[in-house]
């Protein structure tokens, strides 16, 4: 009681410390190509095949020996026999993608020909290999097609299929235990009506679990744990087989805030208190190499901690490669005031081609997030932005 | 044989025409909140509750009547009795989130107090409602919380949970039939070894199905259909209960290209041939209000048609709202040459802080997409971009 935050670690420093303590899981599994998009390759793919594995026609037309078309033009067409004796001056019909007949080294586009009975009139000359796809022109046997760590997309699944794969080895998704804590919470599954005064429906655990899933983890949601150190300790211990643990609530400095002390008792408390607003009461730690994030119970503060620490934490655990974050440049429809010393997470809504900051709503007001399309981060050393200033907007996924 | 493309509809015009012919499906279903992210709300949510539904303490501290703290300061603290008789000058301990006791109208932060036996020393004065969350301060009964058509996110699921929802009404995902056509194709499920010359493993259907899934549809993959009009006709007719049909292959102007003519026979061929490179042989049509896209068989051309028409088509069918497309500004590491009269889809790979165009790979070279991180679109009326020029890069998902 009466404790205050002794420290307030800057967000970047907190993240660096957290990630430094997280090791990438290297557990792998095989998945069918149908479910590989979004997964991370756990093997380097070296082709054991040539693709295509045969010389193919790249156009609809006639397969010929190029030498037999020398000098052909619309005014002076060359006549070839429809025959599979290509070497002796024959021409044979091929579709795009068809195997080139033995002896043929070029394809005359159908547009440059005419047929008359058993003869083909050739109206253009071609050079050898014209309109022919060579063996291995797409992928050669021995080519490194994908490196380990590649994030697979639908088009990559098609490439793997062309190489003869039906399944592929990927990194397992990390299991993230989500433990909601708080005497005031009731499960919505057990609560059809409005709960009694002093009781709230649990929502942060649901939100956390759904973000975990979106960001590439497998959420494992526990029952609501009451605000006492022993219960929290037991719940954490029961989940130390997970790859990450999220404790929601009980992270501040009040009588009922036990999450950080439990974390310190069971493992190492890396820090408690970050330079973010909302989000200050966040605590981070490690228990037997399992990263633990104590998320503030105020929902907007919890969301900030999810974005700042849980998302990069999952990425590191799961070896998900960085992709450039989509950032929208927008002008502000109203000024933003910000607290010096804190990264301010400002919810904003699109308004025409501008964004309007949703101010006035505290960290406890979840509906302000529902109204927000994105957020703007104001750095620690800036007092805010003026109306009309251009800012970087991150979308709220 | 010998047919050529009579028309070449500009991409934007083709898309406008296609979307004009697509009606949004309005079929709905209920899903549990756990699976609502990414879905589109099919009802407007008007709150039937106040959130919070009771006056709550916004801080850990003592609930009091503000009037009883008048003039309190560290130098001149006010002493109050620990008692639930608030109106008579008592103070009572409250946690953040706890229901405010009857008669109390403010909370003194614990940091501004000290206790001595049965007394609380109050070291700051507070005004009425200080540190008290009012009934409905987050959401009021009767508030419009979400409009129909809202794309649900994890944070929105939490808001819905706080309103007492356990399930929510969303628009059904459109079912998209994916029909690969081509005599040269073999299913990878039936082909463990390298197929014989002239035969290729089917990959476009897999790629299309996985993009359909990613973009919010439910793919329904059929068997490979041979290149004859009757077989294609039967396959299309068997899938007219779907919400969209993709025919892959057979869209060009060769002997074996029957997809557009089947489309014209069964319904309305809107256009055949678009001003895109690759992607020119794309055809679009409607059969009994079911939109049909004929995707070129060359895989990169097929990908272009997926991006240009299938993605927006699914969005319209499913009422998925537009979100600003993430675009990265990057300088070119090499020049791009482009064909006038066509939107050129240029594959690019990140190279430091620049992008390098992957030129030299034709539309048949799927591995060029695997190597690409994104693409640049060069408009019809531009011949290309110089090395060092800044371009808009779209990520390949």
mmCIF file of N, CA, C and O in Angstrom, chain A residues 132-170:
data_model
loop_
_atom_site.group_PDB
_atom_site.id
_atom_site.type_symbol
_atom_site.label_atom_id
_atom_site.label_comp_id
_atom_site.label_asym_id
_atom_site.label_seq_id
_atom_site.Cartn_x
_atom_site.Cartn_y
_atom_site.Cartn_z
ATOM 1 N N UNK A 132 10.275 -21.507 -77.025
ATOM 2 C CA UNK A 132 10.471 -22.808 -76.363
ATOM 3 C C UNK A 132 10.909 -22.548 -74.915
ATOM 4 O O UNK A 132 11.833 -21.768 -74.683
ATOM 5 N N UNK A 133 10.211 -23.163 -73.983
ATOM 6 C CA UNK A 133 10.622 -23.077 -72.582
ATOM 7 C C UNK A 133 11.602 -24.201 -72.302
ATOM 8 O O UNK A 133 11.302 -25.363 -72.564
ATOM 9 N N UNK A 134 12.794 -23.832 -71.796
ATOM 10 C CA UNK A 134 13.830 -24.841 -71.580
ATOM 11 C C UNK A 134 13.615 -25.596 -70.265
ATOM 12 O O UNK A 134 13.001 -25.080 -69.331
ATOM 13 N N UNK A 135 14.175 -26.784 -70.217
ATOM 14 C CA UNK A 135 14.154 -27.561 -68.978
ATOM 15 C C UNK A 135 14.795 -26.720 -67.873
ATOM 16 O O UNK A 135 15.871 -26.160 -68.053
ATOM 17 N N UNK A 136 14.105 -26.617 -66.729
ATOM 18 C CA UNK A 136 14.674 -25.876 -65.597
ATOM 19 C C UNK A 136 14.615 -24.376 -65.752
ATOM 20 O O UNK A 136 15.220 -23.648 -64.981
ATOM 21 N N UNK A 137 13.890 -23.838 -66.731
ATOM 22 C CA UNK A 137 13.888 -22.368 -66.893
ATOM 23 C C UNK A 137 13.203 -21.682 -65.711
ATOM 24 O O UNK A 137 13.471 -20.541 -65.396
ATOM 25 N N UNK A 138 12.262 -22.383 -65.075
ATOM 26 C CA UNK A 138 11.625 -21.817 -63.876
ATOM 27 C C UNK A 138 12.509 -22.108 -62.664
ATOM 28 O O UNK A 138 12.998 -21.195 -62.000
ATOM 29 N N UNK A 139 12.774 -23.376 -62.416
ATOM 30 C CA UNK A 139 13.607 -23.773 -61.277
ATOM 31 C C UNK A 139 14.525 -24.909 -61.736
ATOM 32 O O UNK A 139 14.063 -25.866 -62.368
ATOM 33 N N UNK A 140 15.803 -24.774 -61.405
ATOM 34 C CA UNK A 140 16.764 -25.828 -61.772
ATOM 35 C C UNK A 140 16.965 -26.762 -60.590
ATOM 36 O O UNK A 140 16.946 -26.330 -59.442
ATOM 37 N N UNK A 141 17.182 -28.042 -60.899
ATOM 38 C CA UNK A 141 17.567 -29.006 -59.882
ATOM 39 C C UNK A 141 18.777 -28.448 -59.142
ATOM 40 O O UNK A 141 19.734 -27.992 -59.783
ATOM 41 N N UNK A 142 18.713 -28.428 -57.804
ATOM 42 C CA UNK A 142 19.838 -27.890 -57.037
ATOM 43 C C UNK A 142 19.671 -26.426 -56.649
ATOM 44 O O UNK A 142 20.399 -25.917 -55.799
ATOM 45 N N UNK A 143 18.700 -25.714 -57.234
ATOM 46 C CA UNK A 143 18.446 -24.303 -56.862
ATOM 47 C C UNK A 143 17.985 -24.207 -55.411
ATOM 48 O O UNK A 143 17.194 -25.028 -54.947
ATOM 49 N N UNK A 144 18.476 -23.173 -54.713
ATOM 50 C CA UNK A 144 17.920 -22.857 -53.385
ATOM 51 C C UNK A 144 16.666 -22.029 -53.639
ATOM 52 O O UNK A 144 16.764 -20.883 -54.062
ATOM 53 N N UNK A 145 15.533 -22.594 -53.383
ATOM 54 C CA UNK A 145 14.278 -21.922 -53.742
ATOM 55 C C UNK A 145 13.783 -21.054 -52.587
ATOM 56 O O UNK A 145 13.369 -19.914 -52.785
ATOM 57 N N UNK A 146 13.807 -21.591 -51.373
ATOM 58 C CA UNK A 146 13.414 -20.803 -50.194
ATOM 59 C C UNK A 146 14.424 -21.070 -49.082
ATOM 60 O O UNK A 146 14.853 -22.209 -48.890
ATOM 61 N N UNK A 147 14.747 -20.029 -48.360
ATOM 62 C CA UNK A 147 15.617 -20.193 -47.197
ATOM 63 C C UNK A 147 14.778 -20.529 -45.964
ATOM 64 O O UNK A 147 13.618 -20.131 -45.871
ATOM 65 N N UNK A 148 15.378 -21.254 -45.041
ATOM 66 C CA UNK A 148 14.750 -21.455 -43.739
ATOM 67 C C UNK A 148 14.382 -20.082 -43.181
ATOM 68 O O UNK A 148 15.139 -19.126 -43.351
ATOM 69 N N UNK A 149 13.235 -19.974 -42.552
ATOM 70 C CA UNK A 149 12.814 -18.699 -41.982
ATOM 71 C C UNK A 149 11.904 -17.887 -42.901
ATOM 72 O O UNK A 149 11.412 -16.832 -42.503
ATOM 73 N N UNK A 150 11.671 -18.393 -44.099
ATOM 74 C CA UNK A 150 10.800 -17.670 -45.038
ATOM 75 C C UNK A 150 9.338 -17.793 -44.591
ATOM 76 O O UNK A 150 8.877 -18.854 -44.203
ATOM 77 N N UNK A 151 8.643 -16.679 -44.635
ATOM 78 C CA UNK A 151 7.217 -16.662 -44.291
ATOM 79 C C UNK A 151 6.421 -17.063 -45.531
ATOM 80 O O UNK A 151 6.473 -16.365 -46.550
ATOM 81 N N UNK A 152 5.707 -18.166 -45.439
ATOM 82 C CA UNK A 152 5.075 -18.742 -46.632
ATOM 83 C C UNK A 152 3.778 -18.027 -47.013
ATOM 84 O O UNK A 152 2.968 -17.681 -46.157
ATOM 85 N N UNK A 153 3.602 -17.836 -48.330
ATOM 86 C CA UNK A 153 2.408 -17.187 -48.888
ATOM 87 C C UNK A 153 1.733 -18.167 -49.848
ATOM 88 O O UNK A 153 2.343 -19.175 -50.244
ATOM 89 N N UNK A 154 0.524 -17.877 -50.263
ATOM 90 C CA UNK A 154 -0.147 -18.778 -51.210
ATOM 91 C C UNK A 154 0.674 -19.040 -52.476
ATOM 92 O O UNK A 154 0.741 -20.174 -52.942
ATOM 93 N N UNK A 155 1.335 -17.999 -53.007
ATOM 94 C CA UNK A 155 2.117 -18.213 -54.234
ATOM 95 C C UNK A 155 3.301 -19.143 -53.966
ATOM 96 O O UNK A 155 3.726 -19.889 -54.848
ATOM 97 N N UNK A 156 3.823 -19.119 -52.739
ATOM 98 C CA UNK A 156 4.927 -20.014 -52.388
ATOM 99 C C UNK A 156 4.436 -21.463 -52.292
ATOM 100 O O UNK A 156 5.167 -22.398 -52.634
ATOM 101 N N UNK A 157 3.209 -21.636 -51.816
ATOM 102 C CA UNK A 157 2.638 -22.982 -51.767
ATOM 103 C C UNK A 157 2.589 -23.570 -53.171
ATOM 104 O O UNK A 157 2.878 -24.762 -53.378
ATOM 105 N N UNK A 158 2.254 -22.729 -54.150
ATOM 106 C CA UNK A 158 2.201 -23.204 -55.542
ATOM 107 C C UNK A 158 3.594 -23.617 -56.020
ATOM 108 O O UNK A 158 3.757 -24.632 -56.695
ATOM 109 N N UNK A 159 4.616 -22.831 -55.662
ATOM 110 C CA UNK A 159 5.988 -23.188 -56.054
ATOM 111 C C UNK A 159 6.370 -24.531 -55.423
ATOM 112 O O UNK A 159 6.931 -25.411 -56.085
ATOM 113 N N UNK A 160 6.056 -24.695 -54.151
ATOM 114 C CA UNK A 160 6.383 -25.959 -53.470
ATOM 115 C C UNK A 160 5.660 -27.132 -54.135
ATOM 116 O O UNK A 160 6.232 -28.207 -54.306
ATOM 117 N N UNK A 161 4.407 -26.902 -54.514
ATOM 118 C CA UNK A 161 3.661 -27.960 -55.197
ATOM 119 C C UNK A 161 4.355 -28.337 -56.506
ATOM 120 O O UNK A 161 4.473 -29.513 -56.848
ATOM 121 N N UNK A 162 4.851 -27.331 -57.221
ATOM 122 C CA UNK A 162 5.494 -27.620 -58.517
ATOM 123 C C UNK A 162 6.775 -28.435 -58.333
ATOM 124 O O UNK A 162 7.229 -29.112 -59.239
ATOM 125 N N UNK A 163 7.351 -28.365 -57.126
ATOM 126 C CA UNK A 163 8.574 -29.129 -56.835
ATOM 127 C C UNK A 163 8.251 -30.524 -56.319
ATOM 128 O O UNK A 163 9.153 -31.273 -55.955
ATOM 129 N N UNK A 164 6.963 -30.853 -56.224
ATOM 130 C CA UNK A 164 6.579 -32.188 -55.795
ATOM 131 C C UNK A 164 6.264 -32.300 -54.313
ATOM 132 O O UNK A 164 6.004 -33.383 -53.805
ATOM 133 N N UNK A 165 6.258 -31.170 -53.624
ATOM 134 C CA UNK A 165 5.917 -31.219 -52.203
ATOM 135 C C UNK A 165 4.412 -31.344 -52.015
ATOM 136 O O UNK A 165 3.635 -30.763 -52.778
ATOM 137 N N UNK A 166 4.024 -32.086 -50.969
ATOM 138 C CA UNK A 166 2.626 -32.098 -50.579
ATOM 139 C C UNK A 166 2.503 -31.596 -49.137
ATOM 140 O O UNK A 166 1.461 -31.106 -48.719
ATOM 141 N N UNK A 167 3.604 -31.700 -48.388
ATOM 142 C CA UNK A 167 3.670 -31.191 -47.021
ATOM 143 C C UNK A 167 4.999 -30.446 -46.889
ATOM 144 O O UNK A 167 5.912 -30.640 -47.693
ATOM 145 N N UNK A 168 5.110 -29.630 -45.856
ATOM 146 C CA UNK A 168 6.340 -28.863 -45.694
ATOM 147 C C UNK A 168 6.619 -28.682 -44.198
ATOM 148 O O UNK A 168 5.693 -28.675 -43.383
ATOM 149 N N UNK A 169 7.915 -28.603 -43.869
ATOM 150 C CA UNK A 169 8.298 -28.505 -42.457
ATOM 151 C C UNK A 169 8.303 -27.037 -42.031
ATOM 152 O O UNK A 169 8.984 -26.208 -42.655
ATOM 153 N N UNK A 170 7.564 -26.729 -40.994
ATOM 154 C CA UNK A 170 7.475 -25.341 -40.507
ATOM 155 C C UNK A 170 7.747 -25.326 -39.003
ATOM 156 O O UNK A 170 7.714 -26.370 -38.348
#
